[in-house]
Short mmCIF file of C-alpha atoms (C1' of nucleotides) in Angstrom, two decimals:
data_model
loop_
_atom_site.label_atom_id
_atom_site.label_comp_id
_atom_site.label_asym_id
_atom_site.label_seq_id
_atom_site.Cartn_x
_atom_site.Cartn_y
_atom_site.Cartn_z
CA MET A 15 62.70 -236.24 182.11
CA ALA A 16 60.78 -235.23 185.25
CA LYS A 17 60.73 -231.47 185.77
CA LYS A 18 61.52 -229.76 189.06
CA ARG A 19 59.12 -230.73 191.78
CA GLU A 20 56.04 -228.65 192.22
CA SER A 21 53.36 -229.03 194.88
CA SER A 22 50.65 -231.42 193.69
CA SER A 23 47.95 -228.95 194.49
CA ASP A 24 49.72 -226.20 192.53
CA LEU A 25 49.88 -228.40 189.49
CA LYS A 26 46.24 -229.39 189.88
CA ASP A 27 45.30 -225.74 190.07
CA GLN A 28 47.42 -224.97 187.02
CA ILE A 29 45.65 -227.70 185.07
CA LEU A 30 42.30 -226.26 186.09
CA GLU A 31 43.33 -222.73 185.16
CA THR A 32 44.76 -223.75 181.82
CA THR A 33 41.63 -225.75 181.08
CA GLU A 34 39.52 -222.67 181.79
CA VAL A 35 41.72 -220.59 179.50
CA LEU A 36 41.34 -223.08 176.66
CA LEU A 37 37.61 -223.47 177.27
CA ARG A 38 37.21 -219.73 177.02
CA ARG A 39 39.38 -219.57 173.90
CA TYR A 40 37.99 -222.45 171.84
CA GLY A 41 34.88 -223.72 173.65
CA ALA A 42 34.10 -227.12 175.10
CA SER A 43 33.85 -228.99 171.82
CA LYS A 44 37.48 -228.18 170.95
CA LEU A 45 38.95 -229.00 174.34
CA SER A 46 41.37 -231.93 174.44
CA VAL A 47 43.44 -233.17 177.35
CA VAL A 48 46.43 -233.27 174.98
CA ASP A 49 46.03 -229.54 174.32
CA VAL A 50 45.79 -228.73 178.01
CA ALA A 51 48.97 -230.70 178.70
CA ARG A 52 50.80 -229.10 175.76
CA GLU A 53 49.80 -225.61 176.89
CA ILE A 54 51.34 -226.32 180.32
CA GLY A 55 54.32 -228.11 178.78
CA MET A 56 53.78 -231.59 180.15
CA SER A 57 52.72 -234.93 178.78
CA HIS A 58 48.98 -235.50 178.69
CA GLY A 59 49.51 -238.78 180.52
CA ASN A 60 50.47 -236.76 183.54
CA VAL A 61 47.19 -234.88 183.61
CA TYR A 62 45.54 -238.22 184.31
CA ARG A 63 47.37 -238.45 187.62
CA PHE A 64 45.34 -235.52 188.83
CA PHE A 65 42.06 -236.10 186.99
CA PRO A 66 41.20 -239.73 186.30
CA SER A 67 39.17 -238.76 183.24
CA LYS A 68 38.34 -235.80 181.07
CA THR A 69 34.84 -235.83 182.56
CA ASP A 70 36.31 -235.49 186.03
CA LEU A 71 38.35 -232.52 184.86
CA LEU A 72 35.28 -230.82 183.44
CA ASN A 73 33.32 -231.60 186.60
CA ALA A 74 36.02 -229.91 188.62
CA ILE A 75 35.67 -226.84 186.40
CA ALA A 76 31.92 -226.88 186.96
CA ALA A 77 32.36 -227.32 190.70
CA LYS A 78 34.59 -224.23 190.85
CA TRP A 79 31.97 -222.40 188.85
CA LEU A 80 29.16 -223.43 191.17
CA GLU A 81 31.21 -222.46 194.21
CA LYS A 82 31.53 -218.94 192.89
CA VAL A 83 27.75 -218.88 192.83
CA HIS A 84 26.85 -220.15 196.26
CA VAL A 85 29.69 -218.70 198.34
CA PRO A 86 28.68 -215.02 197.96
CA LEU A 87 25.05 -216.05 198.44
CA GLY A 88 25.97 -217.87 201.61
CA GLU A 89 27.37 -214.62 202.93
CA ILE A 90 24.15 -212.80 202.18
CA SER A 91 22.14 -215.53 203.88
CA ILE A 92 23.88 -214.80 207.19
CA CYS A 93 24.16 -211.03 206.88
CA ASP A 94 22.39 -208.48 209.07
CA LEU A 95 19.24 -207.45 207.20
CA ALA A 96 15.50 -207.82 207.68
CA ALA A 97 14.31 -211.13 206.22
CA ASP A 98 12.34 -209.65 203.34
CA GLN A 99 15.18 -207.31 202.35
CA LYS A 100 17.67 -210.14 202.68
CA LEU A 101 15.59 -212.54 200.59
CA LYS A 102 15.24 -209.93 197.87
CA LEU A 103 18.95 -209.18 197.89
CA TRP A 104 19.72 -212.90 197.86
CA PHE A 105 17.63 -213.51 194.73
CA GLU A 106 18.82 -210.32 193.02
CA THR A 107 22.39 -211.43 193.64
CA LEU A 108 21.75 -214.95 192.37
CA ILE A 109 20.24 -213.53 189.21
CA LYS A 110 23.01 -210.95 188.79
CA ILE A 111 25.71 -213.59 189.16
CA LYS A 112 24.12 -215.90 186.61
CA ARG A 113 23.50 -213.12 184.09
CA LYS A 114 27.00 -211.78 184.53
CA LYS A 115 28.58 -215.21 184.07
CA PHE A 116 26.53 -215.73 180.94
CA LEU A 117 27.30 -212.34 179.40
CA GLU A 118 31.00 -212.25 180.30
CA ASP A 119 31.88 -215.86 179.62
CA PRO A 120 29.42 -217.52 177.26
CA GLN A 121 31.91 -220.32 176.49
CA LEU A 122 32.25 -221.36 180.13
CA PHE A 123 28.56 -220.84 180.64
CA ALA A 124 27.94 -223.30 177.84
CA VAL A 125 30.13 -225.86 179.59
CA TYR A 126 28.10 -225.43 182.74
CA LEU A 127 24.86 -225.62 180.77
CA GLU A 128 25.94 -228.85 179.11
CA LEU A 129 27.13 -230.39 182.35
CA ALA A 130 23.92 -229.37 184.07
CA GLY A 131 22.16 -231.68 181.65
CA HIS A 132 24.30 -234.70 182.57
CA GLN A 133 25.59 -234.27 186.10
CA LEU A 134 22.41 -234.80 188.07
CA GLU A 135 24.17 -235.26 191.38
CA GLN A 136 26.37 -232.17 191.23
CA VAL A 137 23.47 -229.98 190.16
CA ASN A 138 21.16 -231.46 192.77
CA ASN A 139 23.71 -230.75 195.48
CA HIS A 140 24.06 -227.19 194.25
CA VAL A 141 20.28 -226.68 194.25
CA ASP A 142 20.08 -228.24 197.69
CA THR A 143 22.70 -225.82 199.03
CA LEU A 144 20.81 -222.86 197.61
CA VAL A 145 17.40 -224.00 198.82
CA THR A 146 18.86 -224.50 202.30
CA GLN A 147 20.12 -220.92 202.24
CA ILE A 148 16.67 -219.64 201.29
CA GLU A 149 15.20 -221.82 204.03
CA LYS A 150 17.35 -220.13 206.66
CA ILE A 151 16.26 -216.68 205.56
CA ILE A 152 12.59 -217.66 205.64
CA GLU A 153 13.07 -219.20 209.06
CA GLU A 154 14.43 -215.88 210.33
CA GLY A 155 11.45 -214.10 208.88
CA LYS A 156 9.18 -216.50 210.73
CA GLN A 157 10.95 -215.76 214.02
CA THR A 158 10.36 -212.03 213.68
CA GLY A 159 6.79 -212.55 212.55
CA MET A 160 7.51 -211.07 209.13
CA PHE A 161 6.72 -214.27 207.25
CA SER A 162 4.11 -216.89 208.02
CA VAL A 163 4.43 -220.20 206.25
CA LEU A 164 3.65 -223.68 207.52
CA ASP A 165 6.51 -225.63 205.97
CA THR A 166 9.70 -223.61 205.56
CA ARG A 167 11.49 -226.15 203.40
CA LYS A 168 8.56 -226.39 201.02
CA ALA A 169 8.26 -222.63 200.83
CA ALA A 170 11.97 -222.36 200.00
CA THR A 171 11.63 -225.02 197.29
CA ASN A 172 8.60 -223.21 195.90
CA LEU A 173 10.51 -219.91 195.75
CA PHE A 174 13.42 -221.57 194.00
CA HIS A 175 11.20 -223.27 191.41
CA ALA A 176 9.06 -220.20 190.89
CA THR A 177 12.10 -218.06 190.13
CA ALA A 178 13.68 -220.59 187.78
CA THR A 179 12.89 -218.40 184.76
CA LEU A 180 15.18 -215.80 186.32
CA HIS A 181 18.22 -217.95 187.13
CA HIS A 182 18.05 -221.33 185.42
CA PRO A 183 20.83 -221.53 182.82
CA VAL A 184 18.42 -222.45 180.02
CA PHE A 185 16.44 -219.27 180.58
CA VAL A 186 19.39 -217.06 181.38
CA SER A 187 20.86 -217.90 177.99
CA SER A 188 17.55 -217.64 176.14
CA PRO A 189 16.22 -214.74 174.08
CA TYR A 190 13.02 -214.94 176.13
CA TYR A 191 14.73 -213.70 179.26
CA PRO A 192 12.33 -211.27 180.98
CA ALA A 193 13.05 -207.55 181.19
CA GLU A 194 14.50 -206.06 184.40
CA GLU A 195 11.08 -204.71 185.34
CA GLU A 196 9.42 -208.12 185.08
CA VAL A 197 12.20 -209.66 187.17
CA ILE A 198 11.63 -207.21 190.03
CA GLU A 199 7.87 -207.62 189.67
CA LEU A 200 8.05 -211.40 190.00
CA LEU A 201 10.43 -211.26 192.99
CA ASN A 202 8.21 -208.80 194.85
CA PHE A 203 5.13 -210.90 194.12
CA LEU A 204 6.75 -214.04 195.49
CA ILE A 205 8.24 -212.45 198.58
CA ARG A 206 4.94 -210.77 199.39
CA ALA A 207 3.35 -214.23 199.18
CA LEU A 208 5.29 -215.34 202.27
CA SER A 209 3.62 -212.75 204.52
CA MET B 30 0.29 -234.24 134.24
CA ALA B 31 -1.86 -232.28 136.70
CA LYS B 32 -4.11 -234.52 138.77
CA LYS B 33 -7.82 -233.93 139.33
CA ARG B 34 -8.44 -230.64 141.09
CA GLU B 35 -8.73 -230.68 144.83
CA SER B 36 -9.53 -227.75 147.08
CA SER B 37 -6.37 -225.88 147.96
CA SER B 38 -7.12 -226.03 151.64
CA ASP B 39 -7.75 -229.81 151.48
CA LEU B 40 -4.39 -230.30 149.87
CA LYS B 41 -2.71 -228.06 152.41
CA ASP B 42 -4.32 -230.07 155.22
CA GLN B 43 -3.26 -233.29 153.57
CA ILE B 44 0.32 -232.09 153.43
CA LEU B 45 0.17 -231.18 157.10
CA GLU B 46 -1.35 -234.52 158.10
CA THR B 47 1.14 -236.50 156.05
CA THR B 48 3.99 -234.49 157.52
CA GLU B 49 2.77 -235.30 161.02
CA VAL B 50 2.53 -238.97 160.17
CA LEU B 51 6.09 -239.00 158.84
CA LEU B 52 7.38 -236.93 161.79
CA ARG B 53 5.88 -239.46 164.17
CA ARG B 54 7.24 -242.36 162.17
CA TYR B 55 10.81 -241.26 161.53
CA GLY B 56 11.38 -238.12 163.58
CA ALA B 57 12.30 -234.61 162.51
CA SER B 58 15.83 -235.38 161.39
CA LYS B 59 14.60 -237.85 158.74
CA LEU B 60 11.81 -235.69 157.39
CA SER B 61 12.24 -234.58 153.78
CA VAL B 62 9.85 -232.61 151.65
CA VAL B 63 10.45 -235.16 148.89
CA ASP B 64 9.23 -237.93 151.17
CA VAL B 65 6.12 -236.00 152.15
CA ALA B 66 5.30 -235.38 148.49
CA ARG B 67 5.94 -239.00 147.51
CA GLU B 68 3.74 -240.28 150.36
CA ILE B 69 0.89 -238.13 148.98
CA GLY B 70 1.75 -238.94 145.38
CA MET B 71 2.74 -235.52 144.08
CA SER B 72 5.93 -233.80 143.07
CA HIS B 73 7.82 -232.13 145.88
CA GLY B 74 7.92 -228.94 143.81
CA ASN B 75 4.21 -228.69 144.36
CA VAL B 76 4.49 -228.71 148.14
CA TYR B 77 6.33 -225.43 147.79
CA ARG B 78 3.18 -223.81 146.37
CA PHE B 79 1.59 -224.28 149.79
CA PHE B 80 4.58 -223.87 152.07
CA PRO B 81 7.31 -221.58 150.75
CA SER B 82 9.96 -223.47 152.73
CA LYS B 83 10.42 -226.57 154.81
CA THR B 84 10.70 -224.31 157.86
CA ASP B 85 7.29 -222.81 157.09
CA LEU B 86 5.86 -226.31 156.90
CA LEU B 87 7.32 -227.22 160.28
CA ASN B 88 6.08 -223.95 161.73
CA ALA B 89 2.57 -224.81 160.56
CA ILE B 90 2.89 -228.17 162.33
CA ALA B 91 3.95 -226.36 165.51
CA ALA B 92 1.08 -223.89 165.17
CA LYS B 93 -1.42 -226.77 165.03
CA TRP B 94 0.28 -228.25 168.06
CA LEU B 95 0.02 -224.99 169.99
CA GLU B 96 -3.63 -224.64 169.11
CA LYS B 97 -4.34 -228.01 170.70
CA VAL B 98 -2.87 -226.56 173.86
CA HIS B 99 -4.70 -223.27 174.14
CA VAL B 100 -8.11 -224.25 172.82
CA PRO B 101 -9.09 -226.57 175.73
CA LEU B 102 -7.59 -224.06 178.14
CA GLY B 103 -9.70 -221.32 176.60
CA GLU B 104 -12.78 -223.38 177.44
CA ILE B 105 -11.72 -223.69 181.04
CA SER B 106 -11.08 -219.94 181.22
CA ILE B 107 -14.76 -219.25 180.50
CA CYS B 108 -16.30 -222.14 182.42
CA ASP B 109 -18.51 -221.83 185.50
CA LEU B 110 -16.22 -222.27 188.50
CA ALA B 111 -14.97 -220.12 191.36
CA ALA B 112 -11.85 -218.20 190.29
CA ASP B 113 -9.39 -220.04 192.56
CA GLN B 114 -10.77 -223.44 191.54
CA LYS B 115 -10.75 -222.41 187.92
CA LEU B 116 -7.20 -221.11 188.06
CA LYS B 117 -6.01 -224.32 189.65
CA LEU B 118 -7.82 -226.43 187.06
CA TRP B 119 -6.44 -224.24 184.27
CA PHE B 120 -2.86 -224.76 185.36
CA GLU B 121 -3.35 -228.46 186.12
CA THR B 122 -4.76 -228.89 182.63
CA LEU B 123 -1.93 -226.95 181.01
CA ILE B 124 0.57 -229.14 182.83
CA LYS B 125 -1.31 -232.33 182.04
CA ILE B 126 -1.51 -231.49 178.33
CA LYS B 127 2.21 -230.74 178.09
CA ARG B 128 3.21 -233.85 179.98
CA LYS B 129 0.86 -236.00 177.92
CA LYS B 130 2.13 -234.60 174.61
CA PHE B 131 5.68 -235.22 175.70
CA LEU B 132 5.06 -238.78 176.86
CA GLU B 133 2.79 -239.85 174.02
CA ASP B 134 4.52 -238.14 171.14
CA PRO B 135 8.15 -237.43 171.90
CA GLN B 136 8.96 -237.02 168.17
CA LEU B 137 6.44 -234.23 167.68
CA PHE B 138 7.35 -232.76 171.04
CA ALA B 139 10.95 -232.52 169.87
CA VAL B 140 9.81 -230.55 166.81
CA TYR B 141 7.98 -228.15 169.07
CA LEU B 142 10.93 -227.93 171.45
CA GLU B 143 13.31 -227.09 168.65
CA LEU B 144 11.01 -224.55 167.10
CA ALA B 145 10.40 -222.95 170.48
CA GLY B 146 14.06 -222.03 170.44
CA HIS B 147 13.87 -220.26 167.07
CA GLN B 148 10.38 -219.03 166.43
CA LEU B 149 10.22 -216.09 168.81
CA GLU B 150 7.08 -214.63 167.33
CA GLN B 151 5.02 -217.80 167.27
CA VAL B 152 5.96 -218.68 170.82
CA ASN B 153 5.39 -215.13 172.03
CA ASN B 154 1.90 -215.15 170.54
CA HIS B 155 1.17 -218.45 172.22
CA VAL B 156 2.39 -217.17 175.57
CA ASP B 157 0.39 -214.02 175.10
CA THR B 158 -2.79 -216.01 174.46
CA LEU B 159 -2.25 -218.05 177.60
CA VAL B 160 -1.40 -215.07 179.80
CA THR B 161 -4.56 -213.34 178.58
CA GLN B 162 -6.58 -216.37 179.62
CA ILE B 163 -5.03 -216.30 183.09
CA GLU B 164 -5.71 -212.58 183.24
CA LYS B 165 -9.42 -213.13 182.65
CA ILE B 166 -9.63 -215.65 185.47
CA ILE B 167 -7.83 -213.34 187.90
CA GLU B 168 -10.10 -210.49 186.84
CA GLU B 169 -13.15 -212.60 187.75
CA GLY B 170 -11.58 -213.36 191.11
CA LYS B 171 -11.12 -209.66 191.72
CA GLN B 172 -14.80 -209.01 190.94
CA THR B 173 -15.94 -211.52 193.56
CA GLY B 174 -13.40 -210.25 196.08
CA MET B 175 -11.60 -213.60 196.08
CA PHE B 176 -8.35 -212.18 194.73
CA SER B 177 -6.80 -208.80 195.40
CA VAL B 178 -4.02 -207.69 193.07
CA LEU B 179 -3.20 -204.22 191.79
CA ASP B 180 -2.21 -205.05 188.21
CA THR B 181 -4.02 -208.06 186.78
CA ARG B 182 -1.84 -208.37 183.71
CA LYS B 183 1.35 -208.31 185.76
CA ALA B 184 -0.07 -210.88 188.16
CA ALA B 185 -0.97 -213.15 185.24
CA THR B 186 2.53 -212.78 183.77
CA ASN B 187 4.03 -213.54 187.18
CA LEU B 188 1.97 -216.69 187.52
CA PHE B 189 2.97 -217.87 184.07
CA HIS B 190 6.66 -217.24 184.70
CA ALA B 191 6.56 -218.72 188.18
CA THR B 192 5.04 -221.94 186.88
CA ALA B 193 7.45 -222.26 183.97
CA THR B 194 9.25 -225.21 185.60
CA LEU B 195 5.95 -227.07 185.40
CA HIS B 196 5.03 -226.46 181.76
CA HIS B 197 8.00 -225.11 179.81
CA PRO B 198 9.03 -227.73 177.21
CA VAL B 199 12.64 -227.75 178.38
CA PHE B 200 11.59 -228.73 181.89
CA VAL B 201 8.76 -231.02 180.84
CA SER B 202 11.28 -233.09 178.91
CA SER B 203 13.96 -232.92 181.61
CA PRO B 204 14.92 -235.47 184.24
CA TYR B 205 14.57 -232.73 186.85
CA TYR B 206 10.81 -232.49 186.44
CA PRO B 207 9.35 -232.10 189.92
CA ALA B 208 7.22 -234.79 191.55
CA GLU B 209 3.43 -234.54 191.49
CA GLU B 210 3.43 -233.42 195.10
CA GLU B 211 5.76 -230.52 194.44
CA VAL B 212 3.66 -229.45 191.47
CA ILE B 213 0.51 -229.20 193.58
CA GLU B 214 2.46 -227.48 196.36
CA LEU B 215 3.78 -224.78 194.03
CA LEU B 216 0.38 -224.19 192.42
CA ASN B 217 -1.33 -223.80 195.78
CA PHE B 218 1.38 -221.46 196.99
CA LEU B 219 1.03 -219.21 193.95
CA ILE B 220 -2.75 -219.15 193.91
CA ARG B 221 -2.86 -218.38 197.61
CA ALA B 222 -0.53 -215.46 196.88
CA LEU B 223 -3.30 -213.73 194.91
CA SER B 224 -5.60 -213.45 197.92
"C1'" DT C 17 -4.34 -220.16 132.53
"C1'" DA C 18 -4.01 -222.24 137.01
"C1'" DA C 19 -2.14 -226.40 138.78
"C1'" DT C 20 1.45 -229.42 138.45
"C1'" DT C 21 5.64 -231.44 136.94
"C1'" DG C 22 10.56 -232.53 136.52
"C1'" DA C 23 15.18 -230.97 135.51
"C1'" DC C 24 18.40 -228.41 137.82
"C1'" DA C 25 21.93 -225.60 141.13
"C1'" DA C 26 23.07 -224.96 145.65
"C1'" DA C 27 22.80 -226.50 150.28
"C1'" DT C 28 22.78 -230.20 153.34
"C1'" DG C 29 23.48 -234.83 154.91
"C1'" DT C 30 25.93 -239.37 154.89
"C1'" DC C 31 29.53 -242.57 155.52
"C1'" DA C 32 33.89 -244.76 155.47
"C1'" DA C 33 38.81 -243.74 155.65
"C1'" DA C 34 42.19 -240.96 157.96
"C1'" DT C 35 43.35 -238.54 161.85
"C1'" DT C 36 43.26 -237.25 166.54
"C1'" DC C 37 42.07 -238.13 171.21
"C1'" DT C 38 41.49 -240.69 175.59
"C1'" DG C 39 43.12 -243.42 178.99
"C1'" DT C 40 46.84 -247.02 180.39
"C1'" DC C 41 51.21 -248.47 181.63
"C1'" DA C 42 55.98 -249.96 181.33
"C1'" DA C 43 60.15 -247.35 180.90
"C1'" DT C 44 62.75 -243.18 182.25
"C1'" DT C 45 64.30 -239.34 184.98
"C1'" DG C 46 66.32 -236.88 188.84
"C1'" DC D 9 61.03 -244.01 194.46
"C1'" DA D 10 57.83 -240.39 193.35
"C1'" DA D 11 57.05 -237.76 189.34
"C1'" DT D 12 56.87 -237.79 184.65
"C1'" DT D 13 57.16 -239.41 180.04
"C1'" DG D 14 56.02 -241.52 175.62
"C1'" DA D 15 54.38 -245.42 173.08
"C1'" DC D 16 50.25 -247.69 172.51
"C1'" DA D 17 45.20 -249.67 171.82
"C1'" DG D 18 40.76 -248.58 171.33
"C1'" DA D 19 37.32 -244.77 171.08
"C1'" DA D 20 35.96 -240.60 169.21
"C1'" DT D 21 36.31 -237.02 165.80
"C1'" DT D 22 37.35 -234.98 161.44
"C1'" DT D 23 37.63 -235.10 156.59
"C1'" DG D 24 36.24 -235.33 152.03
"C1'" DA D 25 34.07 -237.78 148.30
"C1'" DC D 26 29.51 -238.88 147.32
"C1'" DA D 27 24.28 -238.91 147.75
"C1'" DT D 28 20.24 -236.68 149.03
"C1'" DT D 29 17.49 -232.72 149.82
"C1'" DT D 30 15.92 -228.02 149.29
"C1'" DG D 31 14.16 -224.66 146.63
"C1'" DT D 32 13.53 -222.54 141.69
"C1'" DC D 33 11.52 -222.24 137.39
"C1'" DA D 34 10.58 -223.05 132.54
"C1'" DA D 35 7.91 -226.54 130.30
"C1'" DT D 36 3.72 -229.39 130.45
"C1'" DT D 37 -0.93 -230.68 131.44
"C1'" DA D 38 -5.87 -230.44 131.64
#
DNA sequence: TAATTGACAAATGTCAAATTCTGTCAATTG
DNA sequence: CAATTGACAGAATTTGACATTTGTCAATTA
């Protein structure tokens, strides 16, 4: 009963999209591979050709999610702005993206939050990518004499840790999230500290 | 069948102590007010004279817990040390206390962690107490010309937020907790930023 | 009459049976 | 013969009957 041939990658994308739709509609706890397959109109066995396990499918969803975070930030990290301005914009954008994702799509955000607790490697890679972007901006600031730090990598790591209350999923989704004013205040304080 | 009279406050303390014992022994999920009362040898109905609800009882446990955090820190905040040294010691102590509580008493830590998510007011008060202590230390540093910040309160809030990865219960109990070296690195970076 | 009890209703938790889901694979389709 | 199905075993989840717990309060005690 095989249907008309479709490109593998199209089908893979369709599975991912449908999974996102169902995650948004019913949340992670109600997601079953059988449902995803039924929604597309195929047997669930076939989904396993593309994703060896449900966990792999969810990881792929999370990976897409994370990409949407670090791609726009990557663009900022290579844009044409003074280092301090750029660093501020970079963090403001990171924070805006996270807040927006949380507010617009709490169900998907919850999936990410849950996965963040289990998928050490994927999260570590994501953090590494982001810290490396910060590192580049600080390095530029050093070149122009705007910043003066001994160890750029350490400074970047410090900035990322110190701003965790502003972008870490646990805080972003918490009622303790600081007011806009406090966010700006903390960012300015930290960026000033690099001079 | 009333037993011999005991001071109200003694009985209240006894309930709290017994609750802690049972929390440590069986964890929060297995704690029942009936068990607490039986362990003491009274009817559970009587516990409700002292704590209007089980939640109130658990909140009182958390309050005791929080006190054990900010009392020793309060002592540091008024001790005889240079402001930068004092600030470093204060944060190191905060971090050490949290880590120790988590490692030595994960059951009680879990109670605190759960409550931290619900009890906005109690947690806010606790944070406020701590930020005020930081504020005092920074103020001293300003007097001696060691620190130079415009708004002491804001600086204290910034420091507290920026160190959240080092002392916030979610992070303290997470596998992502930074290595000792990174902790020191971040503290030095932030304290230097006040100069 | 203040402290305490114990019987009680409503809410919550437990556990085993029933159902659904995951992941595999031999059979089927085009 | 590559893509897909559908039947299947074992794992995980849901259900619902039952047990415990929470919280109240009128009766009891000292």
